[in-house]
PDB file of C-alpha atoms in Angstrom:
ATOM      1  CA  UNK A 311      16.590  99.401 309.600  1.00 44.00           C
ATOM      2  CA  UNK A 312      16.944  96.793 306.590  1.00 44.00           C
ATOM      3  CA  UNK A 313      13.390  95.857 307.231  1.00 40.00           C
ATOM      4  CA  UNK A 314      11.793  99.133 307.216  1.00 39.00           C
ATOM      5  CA  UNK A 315      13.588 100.371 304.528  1.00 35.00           C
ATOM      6  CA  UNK A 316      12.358  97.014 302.841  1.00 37.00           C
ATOM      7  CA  UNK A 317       8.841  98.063 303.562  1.00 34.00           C
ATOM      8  CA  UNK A 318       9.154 101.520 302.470  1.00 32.00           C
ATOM      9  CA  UNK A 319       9.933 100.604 299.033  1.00 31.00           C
ATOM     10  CA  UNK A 320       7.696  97.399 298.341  1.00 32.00           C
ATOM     11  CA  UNK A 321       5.046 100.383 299.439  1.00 32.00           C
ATOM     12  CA  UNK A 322       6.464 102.598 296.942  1.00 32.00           C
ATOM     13  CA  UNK A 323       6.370  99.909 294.117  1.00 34.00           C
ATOM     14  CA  UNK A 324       2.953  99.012 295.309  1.00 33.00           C
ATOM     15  CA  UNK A 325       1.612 102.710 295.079  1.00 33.00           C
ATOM     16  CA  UNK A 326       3.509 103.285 291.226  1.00 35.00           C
ATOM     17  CA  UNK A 327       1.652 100.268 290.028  1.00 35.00           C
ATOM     18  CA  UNK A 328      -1.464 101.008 290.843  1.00 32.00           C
ATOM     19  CA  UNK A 329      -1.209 104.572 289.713  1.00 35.00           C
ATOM     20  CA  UNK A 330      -0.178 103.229 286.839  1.00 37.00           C
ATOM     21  CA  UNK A 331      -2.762 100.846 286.047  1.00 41.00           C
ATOM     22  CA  UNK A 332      -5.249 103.166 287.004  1.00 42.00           C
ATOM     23  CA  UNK A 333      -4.137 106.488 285.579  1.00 77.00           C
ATOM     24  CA  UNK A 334      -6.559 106.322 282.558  1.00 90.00           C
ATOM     25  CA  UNK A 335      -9.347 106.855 285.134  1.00 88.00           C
ATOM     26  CA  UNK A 336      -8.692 110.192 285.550  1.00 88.00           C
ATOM     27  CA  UNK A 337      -8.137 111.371 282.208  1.00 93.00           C
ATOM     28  CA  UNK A 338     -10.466 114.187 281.260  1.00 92.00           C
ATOM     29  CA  UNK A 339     -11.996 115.394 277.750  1.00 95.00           C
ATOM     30  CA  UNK A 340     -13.384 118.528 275.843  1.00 94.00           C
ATOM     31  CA  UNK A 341     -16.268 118.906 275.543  1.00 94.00           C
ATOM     32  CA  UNK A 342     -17.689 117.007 278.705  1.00 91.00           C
ATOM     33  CA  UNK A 343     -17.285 113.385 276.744  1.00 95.00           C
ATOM     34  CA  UNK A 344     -17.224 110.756 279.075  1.00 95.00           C
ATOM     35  CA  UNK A 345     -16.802 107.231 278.649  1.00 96.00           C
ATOM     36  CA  UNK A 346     -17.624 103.898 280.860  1.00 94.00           C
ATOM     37  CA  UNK A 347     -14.276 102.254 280.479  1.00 94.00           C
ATOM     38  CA  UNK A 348     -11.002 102.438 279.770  1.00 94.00           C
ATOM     39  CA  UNK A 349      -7.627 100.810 279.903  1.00 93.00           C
ATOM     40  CA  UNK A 350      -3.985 101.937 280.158  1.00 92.00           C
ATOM     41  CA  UNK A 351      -2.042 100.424 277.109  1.00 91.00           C
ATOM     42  CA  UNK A 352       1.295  99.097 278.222  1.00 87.00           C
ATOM     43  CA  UNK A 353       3.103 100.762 275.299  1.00 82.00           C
ATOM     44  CA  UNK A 354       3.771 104.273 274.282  1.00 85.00           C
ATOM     45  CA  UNK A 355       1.971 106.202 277.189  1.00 88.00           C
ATOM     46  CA  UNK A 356      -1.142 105.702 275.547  1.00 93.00           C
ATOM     47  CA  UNK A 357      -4.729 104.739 276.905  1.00 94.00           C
ATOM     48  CA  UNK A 358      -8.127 103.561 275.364  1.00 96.00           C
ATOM     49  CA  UNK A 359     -11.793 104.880 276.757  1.00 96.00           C
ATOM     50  CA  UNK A 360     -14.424 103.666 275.199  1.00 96.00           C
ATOM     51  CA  UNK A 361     -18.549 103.289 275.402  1.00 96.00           C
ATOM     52  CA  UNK A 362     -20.052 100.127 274.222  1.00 96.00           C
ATOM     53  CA  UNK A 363     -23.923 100.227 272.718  1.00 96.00           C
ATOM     54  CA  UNK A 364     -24.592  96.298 272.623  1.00 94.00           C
ATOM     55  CA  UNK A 365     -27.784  97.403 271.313  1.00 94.00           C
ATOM     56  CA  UNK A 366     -26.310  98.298 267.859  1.00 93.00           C
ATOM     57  CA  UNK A 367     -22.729  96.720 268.371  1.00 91.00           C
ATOM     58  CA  UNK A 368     -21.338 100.523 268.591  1.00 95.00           C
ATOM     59  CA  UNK A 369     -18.393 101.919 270.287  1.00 97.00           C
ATOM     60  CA  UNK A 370     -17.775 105.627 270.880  1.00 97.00           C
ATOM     61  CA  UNK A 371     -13.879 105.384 271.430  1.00 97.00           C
ATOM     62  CA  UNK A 372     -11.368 108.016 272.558  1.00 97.00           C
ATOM     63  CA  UNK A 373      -7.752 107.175 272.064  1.00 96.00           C
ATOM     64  CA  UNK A 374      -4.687 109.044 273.668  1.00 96.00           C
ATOM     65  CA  UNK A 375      -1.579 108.877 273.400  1.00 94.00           C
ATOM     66  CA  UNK A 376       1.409 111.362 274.188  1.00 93.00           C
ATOM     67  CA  UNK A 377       3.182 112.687 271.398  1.00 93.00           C
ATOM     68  CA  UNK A 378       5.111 115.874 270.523  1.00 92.00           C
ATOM     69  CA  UNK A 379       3.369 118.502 268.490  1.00 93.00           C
ATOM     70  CA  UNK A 380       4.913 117.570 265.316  1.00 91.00           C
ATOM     71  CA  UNK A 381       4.604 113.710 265.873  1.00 93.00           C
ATOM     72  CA  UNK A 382       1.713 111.102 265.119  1.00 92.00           C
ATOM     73  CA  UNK A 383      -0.076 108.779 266.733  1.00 95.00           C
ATOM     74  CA  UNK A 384      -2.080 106.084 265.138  1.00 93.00           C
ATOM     75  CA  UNK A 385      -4.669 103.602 266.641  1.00 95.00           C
ATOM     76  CA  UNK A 386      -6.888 100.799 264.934  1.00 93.00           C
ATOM     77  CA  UNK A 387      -8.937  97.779 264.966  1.00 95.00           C
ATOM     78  CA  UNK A 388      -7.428  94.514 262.956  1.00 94.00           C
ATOM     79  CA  UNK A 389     -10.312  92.440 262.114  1.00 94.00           C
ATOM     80  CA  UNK A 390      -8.275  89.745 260.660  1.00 91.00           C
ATOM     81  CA  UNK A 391      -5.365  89.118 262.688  1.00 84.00           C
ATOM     82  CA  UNK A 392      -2.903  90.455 265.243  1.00 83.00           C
ATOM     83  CA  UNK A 393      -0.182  93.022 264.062  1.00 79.00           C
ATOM     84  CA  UNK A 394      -0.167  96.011 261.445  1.00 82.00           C
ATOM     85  CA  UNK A 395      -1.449  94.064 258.056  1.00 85.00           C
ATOM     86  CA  UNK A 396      -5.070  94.378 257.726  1.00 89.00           C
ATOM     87  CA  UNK A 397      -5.170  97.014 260.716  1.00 90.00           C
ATOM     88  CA  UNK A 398      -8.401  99.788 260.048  1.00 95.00           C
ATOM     89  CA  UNK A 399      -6.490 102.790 261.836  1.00 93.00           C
ATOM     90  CA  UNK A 400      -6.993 106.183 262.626  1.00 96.00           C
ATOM     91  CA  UNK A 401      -4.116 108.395 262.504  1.00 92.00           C
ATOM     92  CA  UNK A 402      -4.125 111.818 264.296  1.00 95.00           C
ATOM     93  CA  UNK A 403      -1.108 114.603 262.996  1.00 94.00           C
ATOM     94  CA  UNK A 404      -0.472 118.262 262.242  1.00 94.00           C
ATOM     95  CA  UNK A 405      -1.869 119.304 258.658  1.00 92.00           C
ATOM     96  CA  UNK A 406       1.584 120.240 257.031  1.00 88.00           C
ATOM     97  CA  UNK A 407      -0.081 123.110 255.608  1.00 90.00           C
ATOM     98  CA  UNK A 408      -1.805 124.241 258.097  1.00 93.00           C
ATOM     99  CA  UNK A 409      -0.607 122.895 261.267  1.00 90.00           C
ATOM    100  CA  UNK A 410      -4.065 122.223 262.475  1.00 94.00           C
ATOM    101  CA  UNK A 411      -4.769 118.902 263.978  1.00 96.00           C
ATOM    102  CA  UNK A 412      -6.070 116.316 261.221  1.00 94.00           C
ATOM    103  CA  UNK A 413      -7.593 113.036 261.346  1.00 96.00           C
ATOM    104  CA  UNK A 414      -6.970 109.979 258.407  1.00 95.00           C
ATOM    105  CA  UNK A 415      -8.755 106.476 258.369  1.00 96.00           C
ATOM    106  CA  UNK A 416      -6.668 104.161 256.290  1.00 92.00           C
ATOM    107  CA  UNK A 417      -6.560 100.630 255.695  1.00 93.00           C
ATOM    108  CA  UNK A 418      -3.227  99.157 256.468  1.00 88.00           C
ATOM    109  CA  UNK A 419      -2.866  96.386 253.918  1.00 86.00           C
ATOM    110  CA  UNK A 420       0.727  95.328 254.494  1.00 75.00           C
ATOM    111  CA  UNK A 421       3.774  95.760 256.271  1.00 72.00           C
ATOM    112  CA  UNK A 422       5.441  97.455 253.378  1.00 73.00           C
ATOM    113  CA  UNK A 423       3.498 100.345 252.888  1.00 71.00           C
ATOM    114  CA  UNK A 424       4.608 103.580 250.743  1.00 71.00           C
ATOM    115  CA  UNK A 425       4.046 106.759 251.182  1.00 72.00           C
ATOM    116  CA  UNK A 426       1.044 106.834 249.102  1.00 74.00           C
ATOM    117  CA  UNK A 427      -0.564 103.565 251.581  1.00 79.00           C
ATOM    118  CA  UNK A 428      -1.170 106.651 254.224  1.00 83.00           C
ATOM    119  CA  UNK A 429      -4.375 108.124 252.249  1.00 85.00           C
ATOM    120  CA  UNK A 430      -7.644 109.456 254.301  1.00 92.00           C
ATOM    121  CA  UNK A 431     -10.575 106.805 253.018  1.00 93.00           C
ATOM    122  CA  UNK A 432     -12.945 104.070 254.096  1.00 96.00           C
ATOM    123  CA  UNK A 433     -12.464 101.099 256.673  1.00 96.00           C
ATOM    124  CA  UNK A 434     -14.136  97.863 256.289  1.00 95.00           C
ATOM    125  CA  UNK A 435     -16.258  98.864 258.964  1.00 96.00           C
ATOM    126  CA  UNK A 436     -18.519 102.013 259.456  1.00 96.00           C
ATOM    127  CA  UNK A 437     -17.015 105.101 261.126  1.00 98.00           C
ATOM    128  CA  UNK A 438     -19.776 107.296 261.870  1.00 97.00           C
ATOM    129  CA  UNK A 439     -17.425 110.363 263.208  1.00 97.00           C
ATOM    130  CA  UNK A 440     -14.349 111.060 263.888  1.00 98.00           C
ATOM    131  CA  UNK A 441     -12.220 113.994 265.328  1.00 97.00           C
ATOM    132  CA  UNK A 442      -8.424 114.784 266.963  1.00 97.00           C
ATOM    133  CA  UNK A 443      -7.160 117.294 268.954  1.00 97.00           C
ATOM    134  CA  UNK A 444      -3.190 118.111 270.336  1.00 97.00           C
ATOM    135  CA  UNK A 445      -3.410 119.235 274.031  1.00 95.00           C
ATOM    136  CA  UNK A 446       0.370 121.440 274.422  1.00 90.00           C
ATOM    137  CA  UNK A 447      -0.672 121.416 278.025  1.00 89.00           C
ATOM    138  CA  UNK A 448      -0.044 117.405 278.445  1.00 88.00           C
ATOM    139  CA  UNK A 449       1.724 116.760 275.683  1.00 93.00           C
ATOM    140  CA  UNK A 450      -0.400 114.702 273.995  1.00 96.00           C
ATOM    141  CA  UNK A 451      -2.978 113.831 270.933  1.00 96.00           C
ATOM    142  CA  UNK A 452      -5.906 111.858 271.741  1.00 97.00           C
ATOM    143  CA  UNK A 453      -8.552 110.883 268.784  1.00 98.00           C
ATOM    144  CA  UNK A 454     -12.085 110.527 268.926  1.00 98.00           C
ATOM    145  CA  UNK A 455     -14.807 108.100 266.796  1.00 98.00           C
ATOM    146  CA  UNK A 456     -17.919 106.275 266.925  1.00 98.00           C
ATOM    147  CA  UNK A 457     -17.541 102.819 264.652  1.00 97.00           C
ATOM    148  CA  UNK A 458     -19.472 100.022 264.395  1.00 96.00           C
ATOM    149  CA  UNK A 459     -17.577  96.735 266.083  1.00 96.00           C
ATOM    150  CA  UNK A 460     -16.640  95.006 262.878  1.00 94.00           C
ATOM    151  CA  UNK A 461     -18.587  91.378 262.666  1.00 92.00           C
ATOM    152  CA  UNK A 462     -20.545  92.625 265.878  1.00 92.00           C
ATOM    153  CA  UNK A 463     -18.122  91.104 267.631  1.00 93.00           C
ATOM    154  CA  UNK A 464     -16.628  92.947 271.247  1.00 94.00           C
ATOM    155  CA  UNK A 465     -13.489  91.163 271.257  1.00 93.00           C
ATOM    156  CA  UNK A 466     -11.187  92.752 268.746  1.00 95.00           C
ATOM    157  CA  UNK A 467      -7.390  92.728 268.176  1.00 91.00           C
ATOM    158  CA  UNK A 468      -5.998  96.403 268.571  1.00 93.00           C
ATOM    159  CA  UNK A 469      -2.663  97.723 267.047  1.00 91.00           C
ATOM    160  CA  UNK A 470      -1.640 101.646 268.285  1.00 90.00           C
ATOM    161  CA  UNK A 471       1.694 103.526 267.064  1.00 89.00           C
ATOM    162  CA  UNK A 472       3.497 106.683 267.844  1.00 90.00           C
ATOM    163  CA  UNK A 473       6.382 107.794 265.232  1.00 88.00           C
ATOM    164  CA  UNK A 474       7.725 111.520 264.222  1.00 85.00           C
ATOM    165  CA  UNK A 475       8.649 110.703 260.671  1.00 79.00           C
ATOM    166  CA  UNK A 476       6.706 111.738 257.879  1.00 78.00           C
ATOM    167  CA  UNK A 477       6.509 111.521 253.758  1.00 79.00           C
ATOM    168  CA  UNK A 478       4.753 114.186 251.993  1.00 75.00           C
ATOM    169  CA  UNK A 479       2.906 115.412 254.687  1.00 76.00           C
ATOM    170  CA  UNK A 480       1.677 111.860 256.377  1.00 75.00           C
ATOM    171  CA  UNK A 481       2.400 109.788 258.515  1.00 70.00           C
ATOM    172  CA  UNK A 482       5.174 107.354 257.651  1.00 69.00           C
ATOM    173  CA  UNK A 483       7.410 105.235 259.203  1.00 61.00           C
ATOM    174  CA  UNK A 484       8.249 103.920 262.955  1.00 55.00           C
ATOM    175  CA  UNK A 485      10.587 102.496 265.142  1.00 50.00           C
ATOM    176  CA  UNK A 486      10.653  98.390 264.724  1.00 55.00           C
ATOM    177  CA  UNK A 487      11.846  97.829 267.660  1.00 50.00           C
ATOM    178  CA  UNK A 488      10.837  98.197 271.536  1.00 62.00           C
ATOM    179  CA  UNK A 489       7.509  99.480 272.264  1.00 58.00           C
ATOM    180  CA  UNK A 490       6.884 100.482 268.735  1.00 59.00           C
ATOM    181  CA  UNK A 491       6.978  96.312 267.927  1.00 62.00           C
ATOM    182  CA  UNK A 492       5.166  95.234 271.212  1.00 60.00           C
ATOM    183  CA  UNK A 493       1.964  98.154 270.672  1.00 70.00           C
ATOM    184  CA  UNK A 494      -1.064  95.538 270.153  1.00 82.00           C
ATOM    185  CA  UNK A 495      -3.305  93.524 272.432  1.00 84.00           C
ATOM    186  CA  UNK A 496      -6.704  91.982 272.162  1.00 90.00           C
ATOM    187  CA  UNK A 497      -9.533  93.781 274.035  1.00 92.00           C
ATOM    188  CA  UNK A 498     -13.112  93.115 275.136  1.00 93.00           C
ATOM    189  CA  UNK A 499     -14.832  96.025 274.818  1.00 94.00           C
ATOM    190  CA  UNK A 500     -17.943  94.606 276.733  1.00 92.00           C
ATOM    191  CA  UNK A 501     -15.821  93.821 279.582  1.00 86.00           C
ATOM    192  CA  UNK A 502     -15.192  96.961 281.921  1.00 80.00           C
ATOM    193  CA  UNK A 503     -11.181  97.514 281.421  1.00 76.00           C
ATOM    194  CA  UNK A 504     -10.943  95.662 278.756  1.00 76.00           C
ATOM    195  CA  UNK A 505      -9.368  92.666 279.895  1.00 74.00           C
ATOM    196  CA  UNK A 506      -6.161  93.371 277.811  1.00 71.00           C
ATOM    197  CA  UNK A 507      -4.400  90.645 276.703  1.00 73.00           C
ATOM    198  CA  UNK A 508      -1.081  90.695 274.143  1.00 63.00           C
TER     199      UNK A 508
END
């Protein structure tokens, strides 16, 4: 009885880790987008799809990651190092006017940002679009862009964050501990998955 029992749940384990590691696959999009890869980040229920265009070092991205309504989620590229300083994010989170969904790129230039840090401007790379949406159905925001890889290079070091705190409208603020801390990994985006590594 030991033994079966045994069984049953190194099956179970078996069958939660792969859905798991697979469960970005069948994540869907408005608007019929579709994307060649993706991976499942191992922090804050979020996940990555992307299209790479080696032919002009593009990448048509789609980041998601769950979230309530009135939370934020961020996700960028650091070209410089690992971590939050020198991070090119995008940050996705309810106009405080408005309440409609609203997009920022911001250059994070240190770990001791202000309020005022978390302005809507230019990256060091090119972003040639850029969109978010909230879905109340899953709970979730997910952003959408087409950038130019900075340095044409596929591998880049990735940062994401999730927080509910705001200053004057923007985002502001996170956990610095757990998952909040552990949220950035190194990706190839020419290699299908990714080939995460933290």
């Amino acid at each position: 009885m030991k033994l079966a029992l045994g069984f049953v749940l190194l099956v179970l384990c078996s069958l939660h880790g792969r859905s798991t590691a697979q469960s970005c696959i069948d994540e869907a999009f408005s608007g019929n987008r579709s994307y060649s890869s993706c991976s499942s980040l191992p922090y804050l229920n979020a996940s990555l799809h992307w299209t790479y265009h080696p032919s002009n070092a593009s990448l048509d991205v789609a980041y998601r990651g769950l979230q309530s309504s009135s939370g934020w989620v961020a996700w960028a590229i650091n070209p410089t190092s690992s971590g939050m300083a020198g991070a090119n994010a995008f940050f996705a989170f309810p106009n405080a006017i408005t309440g409609a969904t609203t997009v920022y790129t911001t250059q994070i230039n240190s770990t001791n940002l202000i309020p005022s840090d978390v302005a809507d401007g230019n990256l060091t790379f090119a972003v040639h679009s850029r969109e978010a949406e909230y879905s109340s159905d899953g709970g979730y925001y997910t952003i959408y862009a087409s950038l130019e890889l900075p340095g044409n290079a596929t591998q880049q070091n990735t940062v994401w964050q999730a927080s509910t705190t705001f200053s004057d409208g923007v985002p502001y603020g996170h956990r610095f501990s757990g998952d909040n801390v552990m949220s950035l990994a190194t990706l190839d985006f020419s290699v299908q998955g990714g080939g995460l590594t933290n």
